[in-house]
mmCIF file of C-alpha atoms and ligand atoms in Angstrom:
data_model
loop_
_atom_site.group_PDB
_atom_site.id
_atom_site.type_symbol
_atom_site.label_atom_id
_atom_site.label_comp_id
_atom_site.label_asym_id
_atom_site.label_seq_id
_atom_site.Cartn_x
_atom_site.Cartn_y
_atom_site.Cartn_z
ATOM 1 C CA MET A 1 1.066 38.976 3.574
ATOM 2 C CA PRO A 2 2.484 40.156 -0.092
ATOM 3 C CA GLY A 3 5.869 38.656 -0.906
ATOM 4 C CA HIS A 4 5.605 35.836 1.230
ATOM 5 C CA LYS A 5 6.637 32.992 0.128
ATOM 6 C CA ARG A 6 4.878 29.670 1.211
ATOM 7 C CA VAL A 7 4.597 26.305 0.522
ATOM 8 C CA LEU A 8 0.985 24.829 0.913
ATOM 9 C CA LEU A 9 1.530 20.926 1.956
ATOM 10 C CA ALA A 10 -1.714 18.659 1.038
ATOM 11 C CA ALA A 11 -2.761 15.722 3.347
ATOM 12 C CA PRO A 12 -3.578 13.222 2.550
ATOM 13 C CA ARG A 13 -0.928 12.689 -0.118
ATOM 14 C CA GLY A 14 1.663 9.988 -0.845
ATOM 15 C CA TYR A 15 1.610 5.777 -0.449
ATOM 16 C CA CYS A 16 -1.903 4.432 0.018
ATOM 17 C CA ALA A 17 -2.777 0.832 1.598
ATOM 18 C CA GLY A 18 -2.780 -1.104 -1.063
ATOM 19 C CA VAL A 19 0.833 0.466 -2.332
ATOM 20 C CA ASP A 20 2.289 0.269 0.590
ATOM 21 C CA ARG A 21 1.425 -3.585 0.527
ATOM 22 C CA ALA A 22 2.820 -4.717 -2.601
ATOM 23 C CA VAL A 23 6.067 -2.642 -1.715
ATOM 24 C CA VAL A 24 5.919 -4.721 1.804
ATOM 25 C CA ALA A 25 4.926 -7.701 -0.333
ATOM 26 C CA VAL A 26 8.114 -7.655 -2.788
ATOM 27 C CA GLU A 27 10.753 -6.803 -0.136
ATOM 28 C CA LYS A 28 8.857 -9.638 2.523
ATOM 29 C CA ALA A 29 9.398 -12.035 -0.818
ATOM 30 C CA LEU A 30 12.863 -10.981 -1.314
ATOM 31 C CA GLU A 31 13.986 -11.365 3.012
ATOM 32 C CA ARG A 32 11.856 -14.851 2.743
ATOM 33 C CA TYR A 33 13.144 -16.348 -0.940
ATOM 34 C CA GLY A 34 16.416 -15.055 -1.579
ATOM 35 C CA ALA A 35 17.197 -12.789 -4.379
ATOM 36 C CA PRO A 36 15.864 -12.419 -7.530
ATOM 37 C CA VAL A 37 12.117 -12.213 -7.005
ATOM 38 C CA TYR A 38 10.347 -12.216 -10.530
ATOM 39 C CA VAL A 39 7.855 -8.717 -10.419
ATOM 40 C CA ARG A 40 5.683 -8.305 -13.472
ATOM 41 C CA LYS A 41 5.047 -5.091 -14.286
ATOM 42 C CA GLN A 42 6.093 -2.458 -11.766
ATOM 43 C CA ILE A 43 4.476 -3.348 -8.844
ATOM 44 C CA VAL A 44 3.727 0.039 -8.453
ATOM 45 C CA HIS A 45 4.081 3.176 -11.284
ATOM 46 C CA ASN A 46 7.090 4.869 -9.539
ATOM 47 C CA ILE A 47 10.357 5.244 -11.195
ATOM 48 C CA HIS A 48 12.277 5.268 -7.385
ATOM 49 C CA VAL A 49 10.723 2.442 -5.902
ATOM 50 C CA VAL A 50 11.449 -0.026 -8.437
ATOM 51 C CA THR A 51 14.664 0.971 -8.349
ATOM 52 C CA GLU A 52 15.124 0.683 -5.179
ATOM 53 C CA LEU A 53 13.573 -2.533 -5.125
ATOM 54 C CA GLU A 54 15.879 -3.921 -8.773
ATOM 55 C CA ALA A 55 18.504 -2.883 -6.084
ATOM 56 C CA GLN A 56 17.646 -5.445 -3.459
ATOM 57 C CA GLY A 57 17.255 -7.935 -6.131
ATOM 58 C CA ALA A 58 13.737 -7.975 -7.779
ATOM 59 C CA ILE A 59 13.607 -8.441 -11.971
ATOM 60 C CA PHE A 60 10.362 -6.183 -13.128
ATOM 61 C CA VAL A 61 9.129 -7.954 -16.867
ATOM 62 C CA GLU A 62 6.782 -7.500 -18.570
ATOM 63 C CA GLU A 63 5.339 -10.525 -18.716
ATOM 64 C CA VAL A 64 5.134 -14.104 -16.389
ATOM 65 C CA ASP A 65 6.515 -16.308 -19.866
ATOM 66 C CA GLU A 66 9.985 -14.311 -19.390
ATOM 67 C CA VAL A 67 10.275 -15.629 -15.607
ATOM 68 C CA PRO A 68 12.058 -18.888 -15.586
ATOM 69 C CA SER A 69 9.591 -21.973 -14.876
ATOM 70 C CA GLY A 70 9.146 -22.871 -11.031
ATOM 71 C CA ALA A 71 10.559 -19.228 -9.799
ATOM 72 C CA HIS A 72 8.246 -16.584 -7.828
ATOM 73 C CA VAL A 73 6.645 -14.119 -9.436
ATOM 74 C CA VAL A 74 4.594 -11.028 -7.781
ATOM 75 C CA PHE A 75 1.538 -9.921 -9.235
ATOM 76 C CA SER A 76 1.673 -6.002 -9.566
ATOM 77 C CA ALA A 77 -0.883 -3.640 -7.194
ATOM 78 C CA HIS A 78 -2.714 -3.015 -9.779
ATOM 79 C CA GLY A 79 -4.364 -6.013 -10.811
ATOM 80 C CA VAL A 80 -4.206 -9.173 -13.878
ATOM 81 C CA SER A 81 -6.377 -10.625 -16.198
ATOM 82 C CA PRO A 82 -7.280 -14.396 -15.320
ATOM 83 C CA ALA A 83 -5.664 -15.107 -18.580
ATOM 84 C CA VAL A 84 -2.115 -13.657 -16.798
ATOM 85 C CA VAL A 85 -2.648 -16.231 -13.783
ATOM 86 C CA ASN A 86 -3.395 -19.292 -16.264
ATOM 87 C CA ALA A 87 0.094 -18.185 -17.912
ATOM 88 C CA ALA A 88 1.858 -17.876 -14.477
ATOM 89 C CA SER A 89 0.339 -21.470 -13.386
ATOM 90 C CA ASP A 90 1.225 -22.896 -16.701
ATOM 91 C CA ARG A 91 4.997 -21.999 -16.214
ATOM 92 C CA GLY A 92 4.671 -23.356 -13.030
ATOM 93 C CA LEU A 93 5.824 -20.537 -11.346
ATOM 94 C CA GLN A 94 4.738 -19.043 -7.652
ATOM 95 C CA ALA A 95 2.982 -16.435 -7.557
ATOM 96 C CA ILE A 96 2.428 -13.964 -4.876
ATOM 97 C CA ASP A 97 -0.331 -11.887 -5.764
ATOM 98 C CA ALA A 98 -0.463 -8.065 -4.836
ATOM 99 C CA THR A 99 -3.290 -7.085 -6.457
ATOM 100 C CA CYS A 100 -4.510 -4.342 -4.464
ATOM 101 C CA PRO A 101 -7.874 -5.513 -2.541
ATOM 102 C CA LEU A 102 -9.717 -2.620 -3.944
ATOM 103 C CA VAL A 103 -8.902 -3.202 -7.422
ATOM 104 C CA THR A 104 -10.025 -7.242 -6.932
ATOM 105 C CA LYS A 105 -13.445 -6.057 -5.473
ATOM 106 C CA VAL A 106 -14.190 -3.855 -9.474
ATOM 107 C CA HIS A 107 -13.197 -7.297 -10.253
ATOM 108 C CA ARG A 108 -15.835 -9.454 -8.444
ATOM 109 C CA GLU A 109 -17.822 -6.468 -9.709
ATOM 110 C CA ALA A 110 -16.957 -7.126 -13.535
ATOM 111 C CA VAL A 111 -17.330 -11.018 -12.929
ATOM 112 C CA ARG A 112 -20.322 -10.724 -11.245
ATOM 113 C CA PHE A 113 -22.536 -8.571 -14.205
ATOM 114 C CA ALA A 114 -21.103 -10.333 -16.579
ATOM 115 C CA ARG A 115 -22.611 -13.202 -15.381
ATOM 116 C CA ASP A 116 -25.916 -11.433 -15.240
ATOM 117 C CA ASP A 117 -25.011 -11.014 -18.880
ATOM 118 C CA TYR A 118 -24.649 -6.882 -18.792
ATOM 119 C CA GLN A 119 -22.834 -5.242 -20.625
ATOM 120 C CA ILE A 120 -19.908 -3.573 -18.801
ATOM 121 C CA LEU A 121 -18.816 0.046 -20.012
ATOM 122 C CA LEU A 122 -15.573 0.125 -17.850
ATOM 123 C CA ILE A 123 -14.442 3.763 -17.641
ATOM 124 C CA GLY A 124 -11.204 3.852 -18.079
ATOM 125 C CA HIS A 125 -7.863 4.297 -20.083
ATOM 126 C CA ASP A 126 -7.444 1.488 -22.386
ATOM 127 C CA GLY A 127 -3.764 0.216 -22.246
ATOM 128 C CA HIS A 128 -3.741 0.968 -18.576
ATOM 129 C CA GLU A 129 -2.608 -2.461 -16.732
ATOM 130 C CA GLU A 130 -5.740 -2.089 -14.565
ATOM 131 C CA VAL A 131 -7.981 -1.480 -16.585
ATOM 132 C CA GLU A 132 -6.192 -4.490 -19.079
ATOM 133 C CA GLY A 133 -6.898 -6.917 -15.993
ATOM 134 C CA THR A 134 -10.272 -6.101 -15.181
ATOM 135 C CA ALA A 135 -11.690 -6.137 -18.560
ATOM 136 C CA GLY A 136 -9.633 -9.187 -18.679
ATOM 137 C CA GLU A 137 -12.373 -10.628 -16.156
ATOM 138 C CA ALA A 138 -14.636 -11.174 -18.792
ATOM 139 C CA PRO A 139 -13.717 -9.671 -22.179
ATOM 140 C CA ASP A 140 -17.055 -10.309 -23.700
ATOM 141 C CA HIS A 141 -18.583 -8.269 -21.604
ATOM 142 C CA VAL A 142 -16.530 -4.969 -20.919
ATOM 143 C CA THR A 143 -16.295 -1.842 -23.701
ATOM 144 C CA ILE A 144 -13.657 0.000 -22.484
ATOM 145 C CA VAL A 145 -15.267 4.170 -22.554
ATOM 146 C CA ASN A 146 -11.524 6.163 -22.248
ATOM 147 C CA SER A 147 -13.412 9.876 -21.587
ATOM 148 C CA PRO A 148 -16.708 11.769 -21.671
ATOM 149 C CA GLU A 149 -16.292 12.248 -25.492
ATOM 150 C CA GLU A 150 -16.402 8.454 -25.692
ATOM 151 C CA ALA A 151 -19.499 8.129 -23.507
ATOM 152 C CA ASP A 152 -20.912 10.324 -27.006
ATOM 153 C CA ARG A 153 -20.062 7.507 -29.452
ATOM 154 C CA VAL A 154 -20.098 3.807 -27.583
ATOM 155 C CA GLU A 155 -22.459 1.665 -28.751
ATOM 156 C CA VAL A 156 -24.328 -1.092 -26.170
ATOM 157 C CA ALA A 157 -26.603 -4.154 -27.875
ATOM 158 C CA ASP A 158 -29.099 -3.809 -25.173
ATOM 159 C CA PRO A 159 -29.707 -0.461 -23.481
ATOM 160 C CA ASN A 160 -32.163 -1.593 -20.536
ATOM 161 C CA LYS A 161 -28.411 -4.267 -19.349
ATOM 162 C CA VAL A 162 -26.196 -1.752 -19.395
ATOM 163 C CA VAL A 163 -23.746 -1.018 -15.977
ATOM 164 C CA TRP A 164 -20.916 1.120 -15.668
ATOM 165 C CA LEU A 165 -17.239 0.280 -13.387
ATOM 166 C CA SER A 166 -14.388 2.445 -13.352
ATOM 167 C CA GLN A 167 -10.249 2.102 -12.707
ATOM 168 C CA THR A 168 -9.474 3.251 -8.931
ATOM 169 C CA THR A 169 -7.659 5.862 -9.953
ATOM 170 C CA LEU A 170 -9.397 8.211 -12.599
ATOM 171 C CA SER A 171 -10.762 12.140 -11.884
ATOM 172 C CA VAL A 172 -14.052 12.073 -9.681
ATOM 173 C CA ASP A 173 -15.644 15.077 -11.693
ATOM 174 C CA GLU A 174 -14.328 13.593 -15.114
ATOM 175 C CA THR A 175 -15.752 10.309 -13.881
ATOM 176 C CA MET A 176 -19.304 11.370 -12.648
ATOM 177 C CA GLU A 177 -19.126 13.835 -16.128
ATOM 178 C CA THR A 178 -18.467 10.549 -18.584
ATOM 179 C CA VAL A 179 -21.598 8.440 -15.991
ATOM 180 C CA ARG A 180 -23.711 12.030 -16.509
ATOM 181 C CA ARG A 181 -23.451 11.493 -20.555
ATOM 182 C CA LEU A 182 -23.648 7.630 -20.871
ATOM 183 C CA ARG A 183 -27.075 7.925 -18.455
ATOM 184 C CA THR A 184 -28.538 10.240 -20.957
ATOM 185 C CA ARG A 185 -27.915 7.980 -23.924
ATOM 186 C CA PHE A 186 -28.846 4.948 -21.533
ATOM 187 C CA PRO A 187 -31.314 6.109 -18.831
ATOM 188 C CA GLN A 188 -31.189 2.422 -17.449
ATOM 189 C CA LEU A 189 -27.424 2.805 -16.812
ATOM 190 C CA GLN A 190 -26.870 0.635 -13.363
ATOM 191 C CA ASP A 191 -24.325 2.149 -11.001
ATOM 192 C CA PRO A 192 -21.421 -0.098 -9.301
ATOM 193 C CA PRO A 193 -22.809 -1.276 -5.854
ATOM 194 C CA SER A 194 -19.879 0.850 -4.640
ATOM 195 C CA ASP A 195 -17.221 3.616 -5.466
ATOM 196 C CA ASP A 196 -14.940 1.685 -7.783
ATOM 197 C CA ILE A 197 -12.984 5.043 -7.522
ATOM 198 C CA CYS A 198 -10.653 4.184 -3.976
ATOM 199 C CA TYR A 199 -10.456 6.211 -1.174
ATOM 200 C CA ALA A 200 -6.883 7.390 -1.124
ATOM 201 C CA THR A 201 -7.536 8.669 -5.006
ATOM 202 C CA GLN A 202 -10.362 10.355 -3.742
ATOM 203 C CA ASN A 203 -8.727 12.075 -0.373
ATOM 204 C CA ARG A 204 -5.745 13.452 -2.852
ATOM 205 C CA GLN A 205 -7.931 14.984 -5.244
ATOM 206 C CA VAL A 206 -9.806 16.371 -2.673
ATOM 207 C CA ALA A 207 -6.938 17.774 -0.866
ATOM 208 C CA ILE A 208 -5.560 19.223 -4.012
ATOM 209 C CA LYS A 209 -8.612 20.745 -5.054
ATOM 210 C CA LYS A 210 -8.126 22.903 -1.248
ATOM 211 C CA VAL A 211 -4.535 23.671 -1.696
ATOM 212 C CA ALA A 212 -4.593 24.956 -5.183
ATOM 213 C CA LYS A 213 -7.539 27.881 -4.906
ATOM 214 C CA GLY A 214 -4.373 29.905 -3.223
ATOM 215 C CA ALA A 215 -1.119 28.470 -5.398
ATOM 216 C CA ASP A 216 0.349 29.853 -7.973
ATOM 217 C CA LEU A 217 2.032 26.864 -8.437
ATOM 218 C CA VAL A 218 1.479 23.185 -7.443
ATOM 219 C CA ILE A 219 3.805 20.511 -8.045
ATOM 220 C CA VAL A 220 2.845 16.943 -7.863
ATOM 221 C CA VAL A 221 5.965 14.133 -6.445
ATOM 222 C CA GLY A 222 4.585 11.127 -8.962
ATOM 223 C CA SER A 223 5.607 9.181 -12.394
ATOM 224 C CA ALA A 224 4.398 9.674 -15.698
ATOM 225 C CA ASN A 225 2.602 6.431 -15.918
ATOM 226 C CA SER A 226 0.569 7.038 -12.316
ATOM 227 C CA SER A 227 -2.552 7.483 -13.491
ATOM 228 C CA ASN A 228 -3.641 8.892 -9.745
ATOM 229 C CA SER A 229 -0.349 11.645 -9.447
ATOM 230 C CA VAL A 230 -1.076 12.968 -13.513
ATOM 231 C CA ARG A 231 -4.847 13.058 -12.349
ATOM 232 C CA LEU A 232 -3.468 15.691 -9.264
ATOM 233 C CA VAL A 233 -1.892 17.959 -12.092
ATOM 234 C CA GLU A 234 -5.089 18.199 -13.861
ATOM 235 C CA VAL A 235 -7.425 18.818 -10.335
ATOM 236 C CA ALA A 236 -4.835 21.551 -9.251
ATOM 237 C CA LEU A 237 -5.437 23.276 -12.671
ATOM 238 C CA GLU A 238 -9.134 23.015 -12.933
ATOM 239 C CA HIS A 239 -9.441 24.359 -9.464
ATOM 240 C CA GLY A 240 -7.167 27.442 -8.935
ATOM 241 C CA ALA A 241 -4.008 26.598 -9.548
ATOM 242 C CA LYS A 242 -2.195 29.020 -12.236
ATOM 243 C CA SER A 243 0.410 26.544 -12.803
ATOM 244 C CA ALA A 244 1.171 22.708 -12.243
ATOM 245 C CA TYR A 245 3.629 20.751 -13.388
ATOM 246 C CA ARG A 246 4.945 16.381 -11.992
ATOM 247 C CA VAL A 247 8.292 15.837 -11.221
ATOM 248 C CA ASP A 248 9.610 12.512 -9.781
ATOM 249 C CA TYR A 249 12.591 13.767 -8.779
ATOM 250 C CA ALA A 250 13.402 17.260 -6.434
ATOM 251 C CA ASP A 251 16.383 18.276 -8.755
ATOM 252 C CA GLU A 252 13.120 17.961 -11.904
ATOM 253 C CA VAL A 253 11.179 21.531 -10.445
ATOM 254 C CA ARG A 254 12.830 24.314 -12.626
ATOM 255 C CA GLN A 255 13.556 27.292 -11.397
ATOM 256 C CA GLU A 256 11.647 29.640 -13.736
ATOM 257 C CA TRP A 257 8.434 27.580 -12.202
ATOM 258 C CA LEU A 258 9.046 29.556 -8.737
ATOM 259 C CA GLU A 259 9.224 33.547 -10.661
ATOM 260 C CA GLY A 260 6.947 35.619 -8.798
ATOM 261 C CA VAL A 261 5.590 32.966 -7.122
ATOM 262 C CA GLU A 262 4.528 33.401 -3.759
ATOM 263 C CA THR A 263 2.478 30.350 -2.299
ATOM 264 C CA VAL A 264 2.921 26.787 -3.746
ATOM 265 C CA GLY A 265 1.044 24.078 -3.302
ATOM 266 C CA VAL A 266 3.053 20.157 -2.561
ATOM 267 C CA THR A 267 1.318 17.012 -3.200
ATOM 268 C CA SER A 268 2.153 13.051 -4.379
ATOM 269 C CA GLY A 269 0.391 10.567 -6.623
ATOM 270 C CA ALA A 270 -0.260 7.255 -4.379
ATOM 271 C CA SER A 271 2.449 5.415 -5.380
ATOM 272 C CA VAL A 272 4.748 7.984 -3.997
ATOM 273 C CA PRO A 273 7.560 7.554 -1.321
ATOM 274 C CA GLU A 274 7.448 10.516 1.349
ATOM 275 C CA VAL A 275 11.097 10.984 0.626
ATOM 276 C CA LEU A 276 10.951 12.312 -2.586
ATOM 277 C CA VAL A 277 8.421 15.028 -1.005
ATOM 278 C CA GLN A 278 10.397 15.925 1.582
ATOM 279 C CA GLU A 279 13.575 16.217 -0.665
ATOM 280 C CA VAL A 280 11.501 18.860 -2.555
ATOM 281 C CA LEU A 281 10.443 20.802 0.532
ATOM 282 C CA ASN A 282 14.321 21.157 1.552
ATOM 283 C CA ASP A 283 14.967 22.152 -1.728
ATOM 284 C CA LEU A 284 11.858 24.799 -1.947
ATOM 285 C CA ALA A 285 13.544 26.094 1.391
ATOM 286 C CA GLY A 286 16.714 26.731 -0.192
ATOM 287 C CA ALA A 287 14.830 28.820 -2.624
ATOM 288 C CA GLY A 288 13.251 30.653 0.262
ATOM 289 C CA TYR A 289 10.374 28.899 1.066
ATOM 290 C CA ARG A 290 10.557 27.595 4.711
ATOM 291 C CA ASP A 291 7.048 28.348 6.063
ATOM 292 C CA VAL A 292 5.192 24.648 5.348
ATOM 293 C CA GLU A 293 1.288 24.826 6.105
ATOM 294 C CA GLN A 294 -0.277 21.533 5.935
ATOM 295 C CA VAL A 295 -3.165 21.181 4.747
ATOM 296 C CA ARG A 296 -5.519 18.215 5.485
ATOM 297 C CA THR A 297 -8.835 17.168 4.703
ATOM 298 C CA ALA A 298 -8.911 13.713 5.494
ATOM 299 C CA GLU A 299 -7.211 10.923 7.823
ATOM 300 C CA GLU A 300 -6.368 7.158 6.700
ATOM 301 C CA ASP A 301 -5.514 4.915 8.550
ATOM 302 C CA LEU A 302 -6.344 1.997 6.521
ATOM 303 C CA MET A 303 -4.147 -0.938 5.847
ATOM 304 C CA PHE A 304 -4.151 -4.251 4.573
ATOM 305 C CA SER A 305 -3.400 -7.663 5.092
ATOM 306 C CA LEU A 306 -0.173 -8.778 3.398
ATOM 307 C CA PRO A 307 -0.819 -11.094 0.395
ATOM 308 C CA LYS A 308 -1.968 -14.857 1.488
ATOM 309 C CA GLU A 309 0.769 -16.471 -0.067
ATOM 310 C CA LEU A 310 2.969 -14.379 2.844
ATOM 311 C CA ARG A 311 0.713 -14.450 5.533
ATOM 312 C CA GLN A 312 2.766 -17.061 7.583
ATOM 313 C CA ASP A 313 6.538 -17.842 8.352
ATOM 314 C CA ALA A 314 8.078 -20.705 7.075
ATOM 315 C CA ALA A 315 7.377 -22.168 10.153
ATOM 316 C CA GLY A 316 3.847 -21.763 9.370
ATOM 317 C CA ARG A 317 3.499 -19.023 12.267
ATOM 318 C CA ARG A 318 1.470 -15.964 11.246
ATOM 319 C CA ASP A 319 3.845 -13.398 10.428
ATOM 320 C CA GLU A 320 3.868 -10.204 12.593
ATOM 321 C CA ARG A 321 3.572 -7.841 9.441
ATOM 322 C CA ALA A 322 1.044 -9.769 8.504
ATOM 323 C CA LEU A 323 -1.526 -6.867 8.957
ATOM 324 C CA GLY A 324 0.871 -4.530 7.618
ATOM 325 C CA GLY A 325 1.260 -1.360 5.962
ATOM 326 C CA ARG A 326 3.008 1.110 7.277
ATOM 327 C CA GLY A 327 2.598 4.439 8.272
ATOM 328 C CA ARG A 328 -0.290 6.855 7.560
ATOM 329 C CA ALA A 329 -0.829 9.694 4.523
HETATM 330 O O1 0CN B 401 0.644 5.469 -9.743
HETATM 331 P P1 0CN B 401 0.540 3.708 -9.129
HETATM 332 O O2 0CN B 401 1.126 2.628 -9.041
HETATM 333 O O3 0CN B 401 -1.140 3.517 -10.311
HETATM 334 P P2 0CN B 401 -1.912 4.256 -11.111
HETATM 335 O O4 0CN B 401 -2.145 5.409 -11.307
HETATM 336 O O5 0CN B 401 -1.271 4.687 -12.787
HETATM 337 O O6 0CN B 401 -3.447 3.505 -11.461
HETATM 338 O O7 0CN B 401 -0.259 3.824 -8.023
HETATM 339 C C1 0CN B 401 -1.592 2.851 -7.016
HETATM 340 C C2 0CN B 401 -2.344 2.781 -8.113
HETATM 341 C C3 0CN B 401 -3.117 1.470 -7.759
HETATM 342 C C4 0CN B 401 -4.092 0.079 -7.829
HETATM 343 FE FE1 SF4 B 402 -5.377 0.389 -4.042
HETATM 344 FE FE2 SF4 B 402 -5.934 2.349 -4.139
HETATM 345 FE FE3 SF4 B 402 -3.534 2.628 -4.153
HETATM 346 FE FE4 SF4 B 402 -4.943 1.281 -6.493
HETATM 347 S S1 SF4 B 402 -4.657 3.993 -5.088
HETATM 348 S S2 SF4 B 402 -3.613 0.405 -4.747
HETATM 349 S S3 SF4 B 402 -6.756 0.943 -5.588
HETATM 350 S S4 SF4 B 402 -5.736 1.900 -2.363
#
């Protein structure tokens, strides 16, 4: 219907199982030990989540040397290198490890391939916390490959003993292009035993591809340092969206983005609470986009148990939230 304003709302979107678990871990630690509870780095890459947890008494630090000795410290969902674990233990900190189990899986792969003396080409963004953590498992064996272009330049010691692994929150298509170029140069390149790009990253990209096809504008809710959120903007643009922007909050949506726009696609990254999406939808409704159609490409019901340090209550009973993430996408 020409001139008909509508919203295509991607599903799955928003919180994944690993983010939910990490956020609940901080809340649970605050409840159990009282404020303050220290958190190394942002627990997940979302400014709203961090601000809310700060209001509840969490203190976010860059490194464990900022944490008073003996205090509780939560490691973020993106994981930490063994050097950080050791530094925390040397300071006598009580660590709660909220690393997503799907990141831990990649750490284990890195350890295993390093033990077998492989050179590990770790596809990911240099400087991202997850990449620092994974690379830190086997610093002598890991070479970071930032982009498809870097795949054309990277040097390996023995082309018969190379494997690629990746960050969990990359663009699937771009990563496959990087691997293709690596394999052209190193035909013996081994694949990871299973997908490193996680289910949540993949599902959100599949959903936004479908939405983008029919969208004049795509709005992605997510923070600037959230790799998976930023990838959703890129994927939308590559799959037919005429324009695509990322916002942290609804009030960042600019009037001029909506000029001449009939169909707005909306999604959110894996670290984004649904309330922020609903605020965008409210504002869009105010601008005449009241017709909202959900475009669902997958069901998600994965949940992870809480970090082991939080699984039992003070009396040693298993906590009923131990099995807990909340909600589906
Ligand atoms: O936004 P996130 O906190 O992290 P990245 O997308 O930047 O990796 O989402 C949760 C992902 C993890 C681990
Ligand atoms: Fe885990 Fe994937 Fe969520 Fe990261 S995006 S926390 S790897 S489920």
